[in-house]
mmCIF file of C-alpha atoms in Angstrom:
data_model
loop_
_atom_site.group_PDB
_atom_site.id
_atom_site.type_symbol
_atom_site.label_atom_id
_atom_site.label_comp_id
_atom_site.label_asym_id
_atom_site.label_seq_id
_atom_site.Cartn_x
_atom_site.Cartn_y
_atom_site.Cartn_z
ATOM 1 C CA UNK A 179 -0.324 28.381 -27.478
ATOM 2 C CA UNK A 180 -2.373 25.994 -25.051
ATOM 3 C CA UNK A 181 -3.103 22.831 -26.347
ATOM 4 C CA UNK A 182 -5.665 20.213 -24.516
ATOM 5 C CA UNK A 183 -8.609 18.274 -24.359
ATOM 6 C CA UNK A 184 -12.913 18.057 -24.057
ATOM 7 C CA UNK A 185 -14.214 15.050 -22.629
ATOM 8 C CA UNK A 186 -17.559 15.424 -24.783
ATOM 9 C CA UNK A 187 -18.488 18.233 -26.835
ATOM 10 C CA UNK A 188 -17.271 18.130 -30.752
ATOM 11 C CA UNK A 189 -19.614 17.167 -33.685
ATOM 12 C CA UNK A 190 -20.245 13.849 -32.523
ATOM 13 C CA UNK A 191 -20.511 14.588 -29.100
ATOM 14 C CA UNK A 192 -17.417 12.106 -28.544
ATOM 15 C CA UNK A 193 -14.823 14.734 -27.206
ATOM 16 C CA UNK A 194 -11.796 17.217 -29.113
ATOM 17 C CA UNK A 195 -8.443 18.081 -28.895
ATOM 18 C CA UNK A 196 -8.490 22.071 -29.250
ATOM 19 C CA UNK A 197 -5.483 24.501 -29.227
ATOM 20 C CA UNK A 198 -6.261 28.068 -27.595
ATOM 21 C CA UNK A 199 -4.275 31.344 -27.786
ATOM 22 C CA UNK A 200 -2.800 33.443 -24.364
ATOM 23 C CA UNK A 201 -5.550 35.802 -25.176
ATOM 24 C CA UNK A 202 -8.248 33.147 -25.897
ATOM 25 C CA UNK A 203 -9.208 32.556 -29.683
ATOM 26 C CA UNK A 204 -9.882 29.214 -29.563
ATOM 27 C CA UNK A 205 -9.421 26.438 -32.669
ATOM 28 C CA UNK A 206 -11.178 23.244 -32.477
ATOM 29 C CA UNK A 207 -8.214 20.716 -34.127
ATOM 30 C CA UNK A 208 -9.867 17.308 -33.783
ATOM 31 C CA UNK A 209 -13.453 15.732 -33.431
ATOM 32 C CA UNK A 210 -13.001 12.474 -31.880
ATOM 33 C CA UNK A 211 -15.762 9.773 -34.283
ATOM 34 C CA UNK A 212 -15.559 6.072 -31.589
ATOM 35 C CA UNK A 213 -13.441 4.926 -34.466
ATOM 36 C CA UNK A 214 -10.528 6.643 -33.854
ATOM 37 C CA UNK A 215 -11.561 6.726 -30.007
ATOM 38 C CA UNK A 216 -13.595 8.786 -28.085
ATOM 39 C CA UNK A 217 -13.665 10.127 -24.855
ATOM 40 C CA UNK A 218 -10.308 11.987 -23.900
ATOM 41 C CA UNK A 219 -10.033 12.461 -20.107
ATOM 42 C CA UNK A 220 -6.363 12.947 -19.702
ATOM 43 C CA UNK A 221 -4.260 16.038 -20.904
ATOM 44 C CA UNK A 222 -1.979 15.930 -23.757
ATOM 45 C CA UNK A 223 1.919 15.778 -23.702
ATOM 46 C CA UNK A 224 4.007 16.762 -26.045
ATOM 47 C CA UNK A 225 6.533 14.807 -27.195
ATOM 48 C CA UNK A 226 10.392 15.643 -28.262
ATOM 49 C CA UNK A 227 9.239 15.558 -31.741
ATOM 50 C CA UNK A 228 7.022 18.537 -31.766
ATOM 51 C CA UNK A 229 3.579 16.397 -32.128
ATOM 52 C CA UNK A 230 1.237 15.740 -29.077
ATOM 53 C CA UNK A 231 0.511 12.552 -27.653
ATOM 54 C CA UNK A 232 -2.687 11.541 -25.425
ATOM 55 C CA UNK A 233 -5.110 8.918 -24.799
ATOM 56 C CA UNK A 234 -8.935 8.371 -25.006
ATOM 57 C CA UNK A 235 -11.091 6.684 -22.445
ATOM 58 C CA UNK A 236 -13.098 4.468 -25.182
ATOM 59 C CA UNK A 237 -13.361 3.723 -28.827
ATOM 60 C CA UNK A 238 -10.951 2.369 -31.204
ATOM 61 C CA UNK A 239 -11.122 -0.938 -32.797
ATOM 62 C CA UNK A 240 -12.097 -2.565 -30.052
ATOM 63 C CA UNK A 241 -13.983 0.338 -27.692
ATOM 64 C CA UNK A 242 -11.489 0.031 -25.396
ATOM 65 C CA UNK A 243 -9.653 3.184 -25.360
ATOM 66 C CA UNK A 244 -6.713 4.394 -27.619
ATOM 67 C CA UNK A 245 -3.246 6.291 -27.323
ATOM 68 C CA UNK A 246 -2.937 8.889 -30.512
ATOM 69 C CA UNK A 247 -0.762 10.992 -31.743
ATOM 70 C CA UNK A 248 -1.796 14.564 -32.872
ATOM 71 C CA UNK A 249 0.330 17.215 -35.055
ATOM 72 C CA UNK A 250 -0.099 21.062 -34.110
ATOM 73 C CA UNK A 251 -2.304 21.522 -37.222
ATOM 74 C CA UNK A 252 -4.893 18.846 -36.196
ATOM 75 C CA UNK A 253 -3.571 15.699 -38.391
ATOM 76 C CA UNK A 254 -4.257 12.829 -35.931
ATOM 77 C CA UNK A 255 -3.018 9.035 -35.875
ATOM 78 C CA UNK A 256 -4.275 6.397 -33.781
ATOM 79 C CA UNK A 257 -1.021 4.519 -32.539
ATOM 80 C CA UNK A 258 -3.031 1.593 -30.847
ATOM 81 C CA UNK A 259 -6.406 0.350 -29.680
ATOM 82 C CA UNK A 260 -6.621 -1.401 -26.436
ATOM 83 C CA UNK A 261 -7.822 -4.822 -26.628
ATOM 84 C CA UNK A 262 -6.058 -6.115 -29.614
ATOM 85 C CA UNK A 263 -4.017 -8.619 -27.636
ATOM 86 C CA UNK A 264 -4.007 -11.115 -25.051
ATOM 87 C CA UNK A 265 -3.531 -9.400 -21.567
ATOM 88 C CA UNK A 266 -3.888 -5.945 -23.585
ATOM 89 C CA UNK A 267 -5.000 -3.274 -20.635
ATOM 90 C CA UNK A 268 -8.480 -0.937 -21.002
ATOM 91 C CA UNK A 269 -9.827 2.281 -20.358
ATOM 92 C CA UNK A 270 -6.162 4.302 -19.944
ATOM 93 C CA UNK A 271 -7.755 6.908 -17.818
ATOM 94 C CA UNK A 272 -4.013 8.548 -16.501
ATOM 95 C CA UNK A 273 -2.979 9.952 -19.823
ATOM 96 C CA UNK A 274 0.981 9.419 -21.046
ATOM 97 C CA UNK A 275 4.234 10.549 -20.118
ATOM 98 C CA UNK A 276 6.907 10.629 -22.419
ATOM 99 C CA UNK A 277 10.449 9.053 -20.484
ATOM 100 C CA UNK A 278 13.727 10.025 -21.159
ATOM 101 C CA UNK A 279 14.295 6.519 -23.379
ATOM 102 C CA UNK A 280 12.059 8.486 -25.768
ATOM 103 C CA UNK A 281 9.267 6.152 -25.198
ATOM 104 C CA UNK A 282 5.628 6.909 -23.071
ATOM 105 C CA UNK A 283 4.526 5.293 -20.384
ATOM 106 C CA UNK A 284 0.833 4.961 -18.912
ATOM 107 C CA UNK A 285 -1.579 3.179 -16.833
ATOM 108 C CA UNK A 286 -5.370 1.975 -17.487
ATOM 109 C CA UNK A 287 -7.896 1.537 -15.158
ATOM 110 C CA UNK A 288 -8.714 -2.371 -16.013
ATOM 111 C CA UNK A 289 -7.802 -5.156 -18.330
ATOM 112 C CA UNK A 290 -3.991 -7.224 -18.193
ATOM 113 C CA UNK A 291 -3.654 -10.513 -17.231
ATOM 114 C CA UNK A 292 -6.333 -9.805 -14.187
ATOM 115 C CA UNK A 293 -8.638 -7.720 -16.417
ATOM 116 C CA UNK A 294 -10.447 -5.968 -13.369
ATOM 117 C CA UNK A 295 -7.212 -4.594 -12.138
ATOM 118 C CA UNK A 296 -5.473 -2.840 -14.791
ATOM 119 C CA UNK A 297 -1.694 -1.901 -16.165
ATOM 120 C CA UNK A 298 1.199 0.078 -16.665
ATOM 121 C CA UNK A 299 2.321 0.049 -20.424
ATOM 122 C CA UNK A 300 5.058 1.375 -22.225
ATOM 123 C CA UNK A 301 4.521 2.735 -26.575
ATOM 124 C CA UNK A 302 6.749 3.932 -28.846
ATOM 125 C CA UNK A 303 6.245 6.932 -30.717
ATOM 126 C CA UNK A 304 5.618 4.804 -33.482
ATOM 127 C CA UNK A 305 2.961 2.345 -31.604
ATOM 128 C CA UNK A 306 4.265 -0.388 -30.198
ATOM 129 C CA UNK A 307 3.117 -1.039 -27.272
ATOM 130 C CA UNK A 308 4.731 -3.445 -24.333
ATOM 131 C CA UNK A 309 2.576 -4.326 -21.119
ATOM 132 C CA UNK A 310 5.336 -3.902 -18.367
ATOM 133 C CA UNK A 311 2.741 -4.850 -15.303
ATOM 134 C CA UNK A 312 -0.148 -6.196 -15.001
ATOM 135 C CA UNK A 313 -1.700 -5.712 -11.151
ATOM 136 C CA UNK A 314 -3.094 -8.314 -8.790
ATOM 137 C CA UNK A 315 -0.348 -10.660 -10.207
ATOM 138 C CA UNK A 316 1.512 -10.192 -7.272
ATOM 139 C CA UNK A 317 -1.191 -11.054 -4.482
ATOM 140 C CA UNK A 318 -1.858 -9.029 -1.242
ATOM 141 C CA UNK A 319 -0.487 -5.800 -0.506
ATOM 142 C CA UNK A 320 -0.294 -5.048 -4.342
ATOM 143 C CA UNK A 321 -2.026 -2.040 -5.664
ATOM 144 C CA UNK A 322 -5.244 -2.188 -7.739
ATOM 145 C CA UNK A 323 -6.840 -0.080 -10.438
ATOM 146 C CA UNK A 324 -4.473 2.729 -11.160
ATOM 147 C CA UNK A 325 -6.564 5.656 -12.146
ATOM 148 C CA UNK A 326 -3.561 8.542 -12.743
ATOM 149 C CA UNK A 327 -0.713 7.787 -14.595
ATOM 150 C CA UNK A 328 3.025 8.099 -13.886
ATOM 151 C CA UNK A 329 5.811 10.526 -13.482
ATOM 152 C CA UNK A 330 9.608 9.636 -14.043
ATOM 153 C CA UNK A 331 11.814 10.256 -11.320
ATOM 154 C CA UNK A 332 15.303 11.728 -11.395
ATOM 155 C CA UNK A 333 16.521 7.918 -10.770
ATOM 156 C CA UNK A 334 14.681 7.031 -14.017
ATOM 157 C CA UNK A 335 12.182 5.050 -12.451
ATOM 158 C CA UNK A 336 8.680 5.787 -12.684
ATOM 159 C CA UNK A 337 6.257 6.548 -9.496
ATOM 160 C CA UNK A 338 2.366 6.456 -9.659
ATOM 161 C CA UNK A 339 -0.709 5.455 -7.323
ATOM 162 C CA UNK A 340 -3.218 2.696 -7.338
ATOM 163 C CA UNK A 341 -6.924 3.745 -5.965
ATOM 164 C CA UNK A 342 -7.265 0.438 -4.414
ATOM 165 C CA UNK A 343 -5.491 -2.583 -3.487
ATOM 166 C CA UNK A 344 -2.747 -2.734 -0.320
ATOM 167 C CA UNK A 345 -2.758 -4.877 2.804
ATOM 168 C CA UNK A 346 -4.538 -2.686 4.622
ATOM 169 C CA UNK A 347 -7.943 -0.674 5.225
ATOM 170 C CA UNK A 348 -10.125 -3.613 4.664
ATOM 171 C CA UNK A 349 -13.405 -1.330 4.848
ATOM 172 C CA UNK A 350 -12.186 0.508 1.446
ATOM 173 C CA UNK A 351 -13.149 -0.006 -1.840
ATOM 174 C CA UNK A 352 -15.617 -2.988 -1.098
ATOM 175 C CA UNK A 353 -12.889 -4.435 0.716
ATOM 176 C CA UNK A 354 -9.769 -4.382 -2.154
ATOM 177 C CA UNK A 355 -7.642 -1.630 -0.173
ATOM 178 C CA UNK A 356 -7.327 1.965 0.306
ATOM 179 C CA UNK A 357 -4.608 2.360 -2.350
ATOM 180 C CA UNK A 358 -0.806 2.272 -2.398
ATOM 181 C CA UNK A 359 2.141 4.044 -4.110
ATOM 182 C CA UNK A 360 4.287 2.182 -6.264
ATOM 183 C CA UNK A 361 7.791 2.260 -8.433
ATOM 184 C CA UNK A 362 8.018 0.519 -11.315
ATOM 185 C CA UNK A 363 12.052 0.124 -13.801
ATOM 186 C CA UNK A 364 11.326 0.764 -17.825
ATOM 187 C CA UNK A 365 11.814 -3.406 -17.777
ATOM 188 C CA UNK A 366 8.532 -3.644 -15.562
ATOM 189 C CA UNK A 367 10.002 -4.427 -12.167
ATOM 190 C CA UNK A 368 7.331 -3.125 -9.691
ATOM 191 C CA UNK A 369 7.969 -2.170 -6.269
ATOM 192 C CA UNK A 370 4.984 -1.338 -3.699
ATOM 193 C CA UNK A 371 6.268 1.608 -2.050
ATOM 194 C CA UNK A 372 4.053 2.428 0.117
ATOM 195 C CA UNK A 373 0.183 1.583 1.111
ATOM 196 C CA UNK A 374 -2.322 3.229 2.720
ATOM 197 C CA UNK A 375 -4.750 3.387 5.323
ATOM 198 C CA UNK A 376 -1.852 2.080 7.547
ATOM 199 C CA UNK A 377 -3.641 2.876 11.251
ATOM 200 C CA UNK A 378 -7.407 2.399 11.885
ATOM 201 C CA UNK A 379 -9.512 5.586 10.517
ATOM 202 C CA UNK A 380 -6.523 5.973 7.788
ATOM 203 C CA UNK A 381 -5.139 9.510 9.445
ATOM 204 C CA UNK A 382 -2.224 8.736 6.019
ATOM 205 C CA UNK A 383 -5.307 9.062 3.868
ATOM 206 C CA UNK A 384 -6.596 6.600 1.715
ATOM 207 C CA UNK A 385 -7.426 5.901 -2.232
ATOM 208 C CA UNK A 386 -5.017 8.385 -4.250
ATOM 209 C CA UNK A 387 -6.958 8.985 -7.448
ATOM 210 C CA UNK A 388 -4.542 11.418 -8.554
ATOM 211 C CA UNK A 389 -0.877 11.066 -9.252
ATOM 212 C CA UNK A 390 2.338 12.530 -7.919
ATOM 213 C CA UNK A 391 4.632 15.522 -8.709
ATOM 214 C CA UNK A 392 8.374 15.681 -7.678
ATOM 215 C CA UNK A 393 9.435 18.793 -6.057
ATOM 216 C CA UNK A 394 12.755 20.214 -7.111
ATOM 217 C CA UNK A 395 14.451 18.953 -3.888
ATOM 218 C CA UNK A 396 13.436 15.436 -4.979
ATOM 219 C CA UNK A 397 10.574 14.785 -2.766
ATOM 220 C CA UNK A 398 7.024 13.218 -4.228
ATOM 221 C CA UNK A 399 3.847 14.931 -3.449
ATOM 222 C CA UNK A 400 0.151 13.771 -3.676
ATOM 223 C CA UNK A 401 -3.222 13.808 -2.451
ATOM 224 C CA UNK A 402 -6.178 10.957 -1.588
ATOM 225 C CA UNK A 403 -9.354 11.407 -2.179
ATOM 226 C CA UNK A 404 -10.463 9.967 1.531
ATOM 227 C CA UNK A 405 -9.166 9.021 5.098
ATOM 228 C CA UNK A 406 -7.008 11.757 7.034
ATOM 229 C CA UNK A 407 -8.043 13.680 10.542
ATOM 230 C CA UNK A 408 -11.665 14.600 8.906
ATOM 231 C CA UNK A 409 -12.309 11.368 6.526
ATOM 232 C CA UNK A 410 -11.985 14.120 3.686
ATOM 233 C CA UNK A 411 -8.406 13.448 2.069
ATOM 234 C CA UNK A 412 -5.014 14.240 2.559
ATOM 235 C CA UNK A 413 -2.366 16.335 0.684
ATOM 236 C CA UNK A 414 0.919 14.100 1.561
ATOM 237 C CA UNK A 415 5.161 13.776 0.836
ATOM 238 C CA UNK A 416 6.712 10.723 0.452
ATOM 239 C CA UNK A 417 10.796 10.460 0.713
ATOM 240 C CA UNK A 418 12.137 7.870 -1.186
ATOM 241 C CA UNK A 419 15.948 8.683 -1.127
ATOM 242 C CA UNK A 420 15.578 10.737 -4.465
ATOM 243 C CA UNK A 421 18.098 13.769 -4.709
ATOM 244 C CA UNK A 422 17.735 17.688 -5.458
ATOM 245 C CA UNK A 423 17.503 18.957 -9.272
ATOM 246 C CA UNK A 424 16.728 21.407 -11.574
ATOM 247 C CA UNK A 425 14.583 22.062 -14.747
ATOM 248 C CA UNK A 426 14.046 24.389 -17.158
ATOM 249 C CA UNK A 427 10.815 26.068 -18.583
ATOM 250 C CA UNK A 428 11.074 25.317 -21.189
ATOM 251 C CA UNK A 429 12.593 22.350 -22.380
ATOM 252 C CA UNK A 430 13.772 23.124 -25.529
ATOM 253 C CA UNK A 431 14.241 25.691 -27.687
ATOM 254 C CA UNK A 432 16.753 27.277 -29.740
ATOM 255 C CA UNK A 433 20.510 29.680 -29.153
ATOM 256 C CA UNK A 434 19.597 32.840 -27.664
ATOM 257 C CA UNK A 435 16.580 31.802 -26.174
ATOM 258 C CA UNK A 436 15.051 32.667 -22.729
ATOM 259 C CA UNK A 437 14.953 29.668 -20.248
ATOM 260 C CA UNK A 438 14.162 29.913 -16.536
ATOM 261 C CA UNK A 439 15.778 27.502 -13.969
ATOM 262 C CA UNK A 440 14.114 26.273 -11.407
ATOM 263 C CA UNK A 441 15.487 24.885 -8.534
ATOM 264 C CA UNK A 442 15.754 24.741 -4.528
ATOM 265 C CA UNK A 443 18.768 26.656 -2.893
ATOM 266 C CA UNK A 444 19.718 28.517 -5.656
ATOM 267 C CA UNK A 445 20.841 31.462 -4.574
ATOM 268 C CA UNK A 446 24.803 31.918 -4.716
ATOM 269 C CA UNK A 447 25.316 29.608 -7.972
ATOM 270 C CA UNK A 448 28.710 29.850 -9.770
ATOM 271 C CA UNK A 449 28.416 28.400 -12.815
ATOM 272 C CA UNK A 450 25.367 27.867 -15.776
ATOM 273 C CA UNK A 451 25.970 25.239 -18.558
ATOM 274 C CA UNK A 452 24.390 23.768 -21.521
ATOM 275 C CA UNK A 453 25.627 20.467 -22.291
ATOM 276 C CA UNK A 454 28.970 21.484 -20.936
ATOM 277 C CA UNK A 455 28.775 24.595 -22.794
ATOM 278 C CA UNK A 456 28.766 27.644 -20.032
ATOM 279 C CA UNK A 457 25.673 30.435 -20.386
ATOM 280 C CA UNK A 458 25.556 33.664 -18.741
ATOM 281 C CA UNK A 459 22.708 34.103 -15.971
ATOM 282 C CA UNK A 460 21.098 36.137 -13.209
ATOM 283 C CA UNK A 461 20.153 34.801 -10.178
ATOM 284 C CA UNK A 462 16.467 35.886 -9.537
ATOM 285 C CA UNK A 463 15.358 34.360 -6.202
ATOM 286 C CA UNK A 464 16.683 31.017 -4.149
ATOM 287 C CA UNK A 465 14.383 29.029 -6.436
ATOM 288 C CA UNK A 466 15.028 30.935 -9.901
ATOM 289 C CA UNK A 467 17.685 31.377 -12.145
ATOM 290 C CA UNK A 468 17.413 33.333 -15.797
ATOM 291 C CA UNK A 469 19.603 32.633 -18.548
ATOM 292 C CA UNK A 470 19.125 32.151 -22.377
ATOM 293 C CA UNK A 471 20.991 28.878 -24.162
ATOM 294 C CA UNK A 472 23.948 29.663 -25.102
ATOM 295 C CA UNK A 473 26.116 29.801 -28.882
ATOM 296 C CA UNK A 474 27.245 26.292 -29.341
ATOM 297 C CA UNK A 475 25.089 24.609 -26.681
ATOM 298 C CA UNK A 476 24.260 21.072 -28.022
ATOM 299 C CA UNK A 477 21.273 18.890 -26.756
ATOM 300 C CA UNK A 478 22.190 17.299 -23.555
ATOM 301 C CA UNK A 479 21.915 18.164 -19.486
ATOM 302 C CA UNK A 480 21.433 21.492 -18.163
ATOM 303 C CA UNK A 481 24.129 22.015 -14.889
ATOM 304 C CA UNK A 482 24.508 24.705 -11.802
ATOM 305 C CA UNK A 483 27.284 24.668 -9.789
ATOM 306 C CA UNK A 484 26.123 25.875 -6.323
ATOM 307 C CA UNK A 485 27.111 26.219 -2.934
ATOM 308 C CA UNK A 486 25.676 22.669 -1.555
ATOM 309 C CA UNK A 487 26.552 20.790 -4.764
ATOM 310 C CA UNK A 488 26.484 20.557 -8.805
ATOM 311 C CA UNK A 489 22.417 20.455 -9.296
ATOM 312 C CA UNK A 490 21.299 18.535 -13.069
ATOM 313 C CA UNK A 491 18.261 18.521 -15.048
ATOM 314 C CA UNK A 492 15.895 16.029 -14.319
ATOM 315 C CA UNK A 493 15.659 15.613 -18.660
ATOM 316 C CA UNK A 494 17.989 16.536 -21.221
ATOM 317 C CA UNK A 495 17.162 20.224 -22.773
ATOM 318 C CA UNK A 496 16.594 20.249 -26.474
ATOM 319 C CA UNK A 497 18.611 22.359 -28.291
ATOM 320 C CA UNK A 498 16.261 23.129 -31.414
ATOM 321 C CA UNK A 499 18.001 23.941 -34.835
#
């Protein structure tokens, strides 16, 4: 089943979290009341646990947004409400990802030490929650207000966008900045990667509102909302040294299970394993291999030997009891 989220809508007109079939029978799980938040723009993600994890845009204890934690049968907890401490961030508008540590990470839009600029956070699945970065501590060329929120690449960093903010492209965003990438360590070390608007007219684009996706090959993609040839937005890579990989769909599940590999340069692989553990497979295309886990595969990384190299898993896949 499909499982997501309604902005507004619900008996208190405050948003849902709904599941819906393949075939489309649809159950309402969730009516978001302000108390427990409101307001859910971001998707869900579910974590290694089995329960699904998101944020809302407002509400709580404090109105300031919340992250939650939801069960597949609608039982909801509210893990923390932005706000509640000094330098706390508001309005997490980029919804969560959940990094290898176990832990999620996130952005919102405002609040931290420089409340108009926003954060990146870190929560346990259990709700403690860690501001890692606060933005427009570090002066120019920093990024500003990161609307999307992060993905973990295969060097276990994490890579996201800020709307505004960067040295350049002084006619954007009232003057803050047309927006930069950035990389950011699990201890909070930020990096600015990258900023935009770097020629007059900003032909690289300018103000990403969205965040990034890493291709199999290891390259980040994106898109800005403005700037390019025709002032109307780019669709853009970004090479930052990160090497090929695979991963499965899904990523967990139990022995004798179906799993696709997905990959670049596939065809020609040798060799399948589970945790070390080797699995029969059948190569379907140059960017597909099947397979199904194999007896005695144990949680851990998913390998293929090919031609060009030994490609891994960009996470560790679950082996369910």
């Amino acid at each position: 089943n499909f499982y997501g989220t309604t902005y507004l809508g619900g008996t208190k007109e405050l948003g849902t979290v709904f599941k819906i079939t393949p075939s489309g029978t649809l159950t309402t799980l969730y009516n978001f009341d302000a108390t427990d938040g409101e307001d859910p723009v971001a998707g869900l993600v579910q974590g290694t646990d089995g329960n699904f994890y998101g944020t809302t845009l407002y509400g709580g204890a404090n109105g300031d947004g919340t992250v939650f934690k939801i069960t597949p049968n609608g039982m909801l907890t509210t893990l923390h409400s932005f706000g509640s401490q000094v330098g706390d961030g508001t309005w997490p508008d980029g919804g969560l990802v959940q990094g290898t540590d176990g832990n999620f990470y996130g952005t919102t839009l405002i609040g931290g030490s420089h409340p108009d600029f926003g954060t990146v956070f870190s929560i346990t699945p259990s709700g403690t929650l860690t501001i890692l970065h606060s933005f427009g501590r570090q002066g120019a060329g920093e990024g500003l207000n990161p609307y999307a929120g992060l993905v973990q690449g295969t060097d276990g960093n994490f890579y996201g966008t800020t709307e505004s903010g960067g040295a350049n492209g002084e006619l954007c965003n009232f003057g803050y900045g047309c927006g930069t990438i950035f990389k950011i360590t699990t201890g909070g070390k930020l990096t600015t990667i990258y900023i935009f608007c770097s020629q007059s007219n900003c032909p690289d684009g300018a103000s990403p509102y969205a965040g990034l996706v890493q291709d199999t090959n290891g390259t980040l993609y994106g898109a800005t909302s403005g700037g390019g040839a025709n002032g109307d937005g780019t669709i853009f890579s970004l090479q930052v040294g990160l090497g090929p990989f695979v991963e499965t769909l899904p990523t967990s599940a139990t022995v004798g299970v179906a799993v696709k590999i997905l990959g670049t340069s596939l065809t020609g692989a040798t060799s399948v394993t589970f945790n070390d553990v080797a699995a029969s497979f059948t190569v379907v295309s140059g960017s597909e291999i099947s397979t199904t886990v194999p007896s005695g595969a144990t949680t851990g990384t998913v390998q293929v030997v090919t031609a060009g190299g030994t490609l891994s898993s960009n996470v560790p896949f679950q082996v369910l009891p």
